[in-house]
Coordinates of C-alpha atoms and ligand atoms in Angstrom, one line a residue:
M1 CA -100.8 57.5 -38.5
M2 CA -99.4 54.1 -38.2
I3 CA -95.8 53.6 -39.3
G4 CA -94.7 50.0 -39.9
K5 CA -91.8 48.2 -38.3
K6 CA -89.6 48.3 -41.5
I7 CA -90.1 52.0 -41.9
F8 CA -89.0 52.6 -38.3
Q9 CA -85.9 50.5 -38.8
D10 CA -85.1 52.5 -41.9
K11 CA -85.5 55.7 -40.0
F12 CA -83.1 54.6 -37.3
R13 CA -80.5 53.9 -40.0
G14 CA -81.3 57.2 -41.7
A15 CA -80.7 59.2 -38.5
I16 CA -77.3 57.5 -37.6
L17 CA -76.0 57.5 -41.2
G18 CA -77.4 61.1 -41.7
C19 CA -75.3 62.3 -38.8
F20 CA -72.3 60.4 -40.1
L21 CA -72.7 62.0 -43.6
G22 CA -73.3 65.5 -42.4
D23 CA -70.3 65.3 -40.1
A24 CA -67.9 63.7 -42.6
Y25 CA -68.9 66.1 -45.5
G26 CA -69.1 69.1 -43.2
S27 CA -65.7 68.6 -41.6
S28 CA -63.8 69.6 -44.8
F29 CA -65.4 73.0 -44.7
E30 CA -64.9 73.9 -41.0
G31 CA -63.8 77.5 -40.4
M32 CA -63.7 78.3 -44.2
N33 CA -65.1 81.6 -45.4
P34 CA -68.5 81.5 -47.2
E35 CA -67.0 82.3 -50.6
R36 CA -64.5 79.4 -50.5
I37 CA -67.3 77.1 -49.2
R38 CA -69.5 78.0 -52.2
F39 CA -66.6 77.3 -54.5
H40 CA -65.6 74.0 -53.0
M41 CA -69.1 72.7 -52.6
T42 CA -69.2 72.2 -56.3
D43 CA -66.8 69.3 -55.9
F44 CA -69.1 67.3 -53.7
S45 CA -68.9 64.5 -56.3
K46 CA -65.1 64.4 -56.1
K47 CA -64.1 60.9 -55.0
F48 CA -62.2 60.8 -51.8
R49 CA -62.7 59.1 -48.4
R50 CA -64.8 61.2 -46.1
R51 CA -63.5 60.9 -42.6
Y52 CA -65.8 61.4 -39.6
T53 CA -65.0 63.5 -36.5
D54 CA -65.9 63.5 -32.8
D55 CA -69.6 64.0 -33.6
T56 CA -69.9 60.6 -35.1
D57 CA -67.3 59.0 -32.8
M58 CA -69.4 59.9 -29.7
T59 CA -72.7 59.0 -31.4
L60 CA -71.5 55.5 -32.0
A61 CA -70.4 55.2 -28.4
V62 CA -73.8 56.4 -27.1
A63 CA -75.6 53.9 -29.4
E64 CA -73.4 51.0 -28.2
S65 CA -74.2 51.9 -24.6
I66 CA -78.0 52.1 -25.1
I67 CA -77.9 48.7 -26.8
Q68 CA -76.0 47.2 -23.9
S69 CA -78.0 48.8 -21.2
G70 CA -81.4 48.8 -22.8
G71 CA -81.6 52.6 -22.2
V72 CA -79.6 55.6 -21.1
S73 CA -77.2 54.9 -18.2
P74 CA -74.8 57.8 -17.9
E75 CA -72.3 55.6 -16.1
D76 CA -72.2 53.1 -18.9
I77 CA -72.1 55.9 -21.6
A78 CA -69.1 57.3 -19.8
K79 CA -67.5 53.9 -19.8
Q80 CA -68.0 53.6 -23.6
F81 CA -66.5 57.1 -24.1
S82 CA -63.5 56.1 -22.2
L83 CA -63.1 52.8 -24.2
H84 CA -63.9 54.1 -27.7
C85 CA -63.4 57.9 -28.1
D86 CA -60.6 58.5 -30.6
L87 CA -59.3 61.9 -29.4
T88 CA -57.5 62.5 -32.7
R89 CA -60.8 63.2 -34.3
G90 CA -61.2 66.9 -33.7
Y91 CA -62.6 66.9 -30.2
G92 CA -63.4 70.1 -28.2
I93 CA -61.0 70.8 -25.4
G94 CA -63.5 70.4 -22.5
T95 CA -64.6 67.0 -23.8
I96 CA -60.9 65.9 -24.3
K97 CA -60.2 66.7 -20.7
A98 CA -63.3 64.9 -19.5
V99 CA -62.5 61.7 -21.4
L100 CA -58.9 61.8 -20.2
A101 CA -60.2 62.2 -16.6
L102 CA -62.6 59.2 -17.1
R103 CA -59.6 57.2 -18.4
A104 CA -57.7 58.2 -15.2
G105 CA -60.4 56.7 -13.1
I106 CA -62.4 59.8 -12.1
K107 CA -66.1 59.1 -11.6
W108 CA -68.4 60.0 -14.5
D109 CA -70.3 62.6 -12.4
E110 CA -67.2 64.4 -11.4
V111 CA -65.6 65.2 -14.8
A112 CA -67.9 67.8 -16.3
R113 CA -66.5 70.9 -14.4
I114 CA -62.8 70.2 -14.9
V115 CA -62.3 72.8 -17.7
F116 CA -65.3 75.1 -17.3
E117 CA -66.4 75.6 -13.7
N118 CA -70.0 76.3 -14.6
G119 CA -70.0 73.4 -17.1
S120 CA -69.6 73.6 -20.9
F121 CA -72.1 75.3 -23.2
G122 CA -70.5 73.7 -26.3
N123 CA -72.6 71.6 -28.6
G124 CA -70.8 68.4 -27.7
A125 CA -73.8 66.9 -25.9
A126 CA -76.2 67.8 -28.7
M127 CA -74.0 66.5 -31.6
R128 CA -73.9 62.9 -30.2
V129 CA -77.5 62.6 -29.0
S130 CA -79.2 61.0 -32.0
P131 CA -79.4 57.5 -30.6
V132 CA -81.2 58.9 -27.5
G133 CA -83.7 60.8 -29.8
L134 CA -84.4 57.5 -31.6
F135 CA -84.7 55.3 -28.6
Y136 CA -87.1 57.5 -26.7
H137 CA -89.1 58.9 -29.6
H138 CA -92.3 57.3 -28.3
D139 CA -92.1 59.1 -24.9
L140 CA -91.1 62.8 -25.1
G141 CA -90.9 63.3 -21.3
G142 CA -88.6 60.3 -21.0
L143 CA -86.6 61.6 -24.0
R144 CA -86.1 65.0 -22.4
R145 CA -84.8 63.3 -19.2
A146 CA -82.5 60.9 -21.0
A147 CA -81.1 63.6 -23.3
M148 CA -80.2 65.7 -20.2
E149 CA -78.7 62.7 -18.3
Q150 CA -76.4 61.8 -21.2
A151 CA -75.4 65.5 -21.5
N152 CA -74.5 65.7 -17.8
I153 CA -71.4 63.5 -18.3
T154 CA -69.6 66.4 -20.1
H155 CA -72.0 69.3 -20.4
V156 CA -73.7 70.4 -17.1
H157 CA -74.2 74.1 -18.2
P158 CA -77.9 74.6 -18.8
L159 CA -77.3 75.8 -22.4
G160 CA -75.2 72.6 -23.1
Q161 CA -77.9 70.4 -21.5
W162 CA -80.9 72.0 -23.2
G163 CA -79.2 72.1 -26.6
A164 CA -79.0 68.3 -26.3
V165 CA -82.7 68.2 -25.3
M166 CA -83.7 70.3 -28.4
Q167 CA -81.6 68.2 -30.8
A168 CA -82.8 64.9 -29.3
C169 CA -86.5 66.0 -29.4
S170 CA -86.1 67.3 -33.0
I171 CA -84.9 63.8 -33.9
G172 CA -87.7 62.1 -31.8
L173 CA -90.4 64.2 -33.5
A174 CA -88.9 63.6 -37.0
V175 CA -89.0 59.8 -36.4
S176 CA -92.7 60.0 -35.7
Q177 CA -93.5 61.8 -38.9
N178 CA -94.7 59.9 -42.0
P179 CA -91.7 59.7 -44.4
N180 CA -94.0 59.7 -47.4
G181 CA -96.3 62.5 -46.4
V182 CA -95.9 66.2 -46.0
F183 CA -93.4 67.2 -43.3
K184 CA -95.5 68.9 -40.6
K185 CA -93.2 71.8 -39.9
E186 CA -95.6 74.0 -37.8
Q187 CA -96.5 71.0 -35.7
M188 CA -92.8 70.2 -35.1
V189 CA -92.1 73.7 -33.9
A190 CA -95.1 73.8 -31.7
D191 CA -94.1 70.5 -30.1
L192 CA -90.5 71.7 -29.6
K193 CA -91.8 74.9 -27.9
E194 CA -93.8 72.8 -25.5
I195 CA -90.9 70.5 -24.6
L196 CA -88.4 73.3 -24.2
W197 CA -90.8 75.3 -22.0
G198 CA -89.0 76.1 -18.7
G199 CA -85.5 75.8 -20.3
P200 CA -83.1 78.7 -21.0
I201 CA -84.8 81.7 -22.7
E202 CA -82.2 81.5 -25.6
Y203 CA -83.9 78.4 -27.0
M204 CA -87.4 79.8 -26.6
K205 CA -86.4 83.0 -28.4
A206 CA -84.8 80.9 -31.2
L207 CA -88.0 78.7 -31.5
N208 CA -90.1 81.9 -31.8
K209 CA -87.9 83.1 -34.7
I210 CA -88.1 79.6 -36.4
E211 CA -91.9 79.7 -36.0
E212 CA -92.1 83.1 -37.5
R213 CA -90.0 82.1 -40.6
V214 CA -91.9 78.8 -41.0
T215 CA -95.3 80.6 -40.8
Q216 CA -94.2 83.2 -43.4
G217 CA -93.0 80.3 -45.6
K218 CA -89.9 82.4 -46.4
I219 CA -86.5 80.5 -46.8
L220 CA -83.7 82.5 -45.3
R221 CA -80.4 82.7 -47.2
S222 CA -77.4 81.1 -45.4
Q223 CA -75.9 84.5 -44.3
E224 CA -79.3 85.4 -42.8
V225 CA -79.5 82.1 -41.0
A226 CA -76.0 82.5 -39.6
R227 CA -76.8 86.1 -38.5
S228 CA -80.2 85.2 -37.0
F229 CA -79.2 82.1 -35.1
G230 CA -75.4 81.8 -35.1
N231 CA -73.0 79.2 -36.5
G232 CA -70.5 78.7 -33.6
V233 CA -69.7 75.7 -31.4
E234 CA -71.9 77.1 -28.7
A235 CA -75.0 74.9 -28.3
H236 CA -77.5 77.8 -28.2
F237 CA -76.2 79.0 -31.6
S238 CA -75.6 75.8 -33.6
V239 CA -78.6 73.7 -32.4
P240 CA -81.3 76.3 -33.4
S241 CA -79.5 76.8 -36.8
A242 CA -79.5 73.0 -37.4
C243 CA -83.2 72.8 -36.4
Y244 CA -84.2 75.6 -38.7
I245 CA -82.3 74.1 -41.6
A246 CA -83.7 70.6 -41.1
I247 CA -87.3 71.9 -40.7
T248 CA -86.9 74.1 -43.8
Y249 CA -85.3 71.6 -46.2
S250 CA -86.6 68.2 -45.1
P251 CA -87.3 65.8 -47.0
D252 CA -84.4 66.9 -49.4
F253 CA -81.4 65.5 -47.6
C254 CA -78.7 66.8 -50.0
D255 CA -80.1 70.4 -50.1
A256 CA -80.3 70.4 -46.3
I257 CA -76.7 69.3 -45.9
R258 CA -75.5 71.9 -48.5
A259 CA -77.5 74.6 -46.7
A260 CA -76.0 73.6 -43.3
I261 CA -72.5 73.7 -44.7
S262 CA -73.1 77.1 -46.4
L263 CA -73.5 78.7 -42.9
G264 CA -69.8 78.3 -42.3
G265 CA -68.4 78.1 -38.8
D266 CA -69.0 74.7 -37.1
T267 CA -69.9 73.0 -40.3
D268 CA -69.3 69.4 -39.3
T269 CA -71.6 69.7 -36.3
I270 CA -74.3 71.7 -37.8
A271 CA -74.4 69.4 -40.9
G272 CA -74.2 66.3 -38.6
M273 CA -77.2 67.5 -36.6
V274 CA -79.2 68.5 -39.7
G275 CA -78.3 65.1 -41.2
A276 CA -79.6 63.3 -38.1
I277 CA -82.9 65.1 -38.1
V278 CA -83.6 64.9 -41.8
G279 CA -82.4 61.2 -41.8
A280 CA -84.8 60.4 -39.0
H281 CA -87.6 61.8 -41.2
V282 CA -86.8 60.3 -44.6
G283 CA -85.0 57.2 -43.5
E284 CA -82.0 55.5 -45.1
K285 CA -83.9 55.3 -48.4
G286 CA -83.9 59.1 -48.6
L287 CA -80.1 59.3 -48.3
P288 CA -77.8 59.6 -51.3
I289 CA -76.1 56.3 -51.9
E290 CA -73.2 57.8 -53.8
W291 CA -72.4 60.0 -50.8
I292 CA -72.5 57.0 -48.4
E293 CA -70.1 55.1 -50.7
Q294 CA -67.4 57.8 -50.1
L295 CA -67.6 57.5 -46.3
E296 CA -64.7 55.8 -44.4
D297 CA -65.4 52.2 -43.8
G298 CA -62.8 50.8 -41.4
S299 CA -63.5 48.9 -38.2
R300 CA -65.9 51.7 -37.0
G301 CA -66.9 53.0 -40.4
H302 CA -70.2 53.4 -42.2
S303 CA -71.0 49.6 -42.4
F304 CA -70.5 49.4 -38.7
A305 CA -72.6 52.4 -38.1
R306 CA -75.4 51.0 -40.2
G307 CA -75.3 47.7 -38.3
L308 CA -75.3 49.5 -35.0
A309 CA -78.4 51.5 -36.0
G310 CA -80.1 48.2 -36.9
R311 CA -79.2 46.8 -33.4
L312 CA -80.4 50.0 -31.7
F313 CA -83.7 49.5 -33.5
E314 CA -83.9 45.8 -32.5
T315 CA -83.3 46.7 -28.9
W316 CA -86.0 49.4 -29.0
W317 CA -88.4 47.0 -30.7
K318 CA -87.8 44.3 -28.0
I319 CA -88.4 46.7 -25.1
H320 CA -90.9 49.2 -26.5
G321 CA -92.1 48.0 -29.9
A322 CA -95.1 45.9 -28.9
T323 CA -96.5 48.5 -26.4
C324 CA -96.1 51.4 -28.8
F325 CA -97.7 49.5 -31.7
T326 CA -100.7 48.5 -29.5
A327 CA -101.0 52.1 -28.3
M328 CA -101.0 53.4 -31.8
S329 CA -103.4 51.0 -33.4
Ligands
R7I401 O1 -68.8 70.8 -26.6 P1 -67.6 70.2 -27.1 O2 -67.5 68.7 -27.0 O3 -67.2 70.7 -28.5 C1 -67.9 70.2 -29.6 C2 -67.3 70.9 -30.8 C3 -68.0 70.4 -32.1 O4 -67.9 71.5 -33.0 C4 -67.1 69.3 -32.6 O5 -67.1 69.1 -33.9 C5 -65.7 69.7 -32.1 O6 -65.0 70.5 -33.1 O7 -65.9 70.5 -31.0 O8 -66.3 70.7 -26.3 P2 -66.1 71.9 -25.3 O9 -64.7 72.2 -25.2 O10 -66.8 71.5 -24.0 O11 -66.9 73.2 -25.9 C6 -66.5 73.7 -27.1 C7 -66.0 75.1 -27.0 O12 -67.1 75.9 -26.5 C8 -64.9 75.3 -26.0 O13 -63.7 74.9 -26.5 C9 -65.0 76.8 -25.7 O14 -64.5 77.5 -26.8 C10 -66.5 77.0 -25.8 N1 -67.1 76.9 -24.4 C11 -66.9 77.8 -23.4 N2 -66.2 78.9 -23.4 C12 -66.2 79.7 -22.3 N3 -66.9 79.3 -21.1 C13 -67.9 76.0 -23.9 N4 -68.2 76.2 -22.6 C14 -67.6 77.4 -22.3 C15 -67.6 78.2 -21.1 O15 -68.2 77.9 -20.0
MG402 MG1 -66.5 67.4 -35.0
MG403 MG1 -67.9 70.7 -35.0

């Protein structure tokens, strides 16, 4: 199937704004019990500025670096983290210490074991990976390498690294799917299983469960999703949950975000990752405008993010666009 240039551009915007939306809406529900979440979700239409957290903050830094370097350079991404991360935006302790160490002049490949000696298995490397998934979507082998390389700055634990790989590849595969056709769920799970082969067993077990649910065509209730996959900050819990929700609910962006938030736990990150995958599938045209209007829009707000997504696409197009289009046609 041939996807046109304009559609790809829209998909890049959809993924970055999708992450922004999920993070900003999800963050108000972090740590709330499921009953309160159900009650408060009814005021989604309430007008107040939705502020983003570390998930979007780091995503923007990764996108800026890829635009400047023409690909993933961990050294440059680390430089962007040290320049742009706003550590008041709800960062995890390991990542705060890593960014402070970068600011103190420690080399990018020496900061990841400062807090956790075996490296962090938090979802911090997965939550920020959408620009990588977009930029390498045409080359899944290259995508896996690049996702791992960007993870290594802060998350060298295999569960942290491979969580980033699973999330990046989910986005890459969603970009390649026709936004107007049926979402090929079984195909996506089969492709993910192939890519994650050889990684930690936790991800393969989760993918087998996702495959079973998708084949049965049964939609799990939020409590069952949280029980089956987990909803914590650990990458091997939250990334499979996000992947299951995105595959189950896409192309309905709003239902997918609501389902992600209903899990409770790490709601900003799970909803941010779901938003990025579904946004990569449906594009900006599939996102709710009235939700976007409520996002914060300061110097690095939603207009900036949209522009950045456009520049990321232009960079991809200049470097890979012509080759990919020739190969596809
Ligand atoms: O992974 P990270 O950047 O955190 C991201 C999360 C997202 O939910 C964001 O929205 C934000 O709220 O934080 O930060 P880390 O500190 O590296 O990892 C997150 C948490 O995972 C840690 O604070 C620990 O609780 C846990 N964790 C570990 N615990 C014990 N041993 C991660 N790695 C380890 C470990 O090796
Ligand atoms: Mg956050
Ligand atoms: Mg979070």
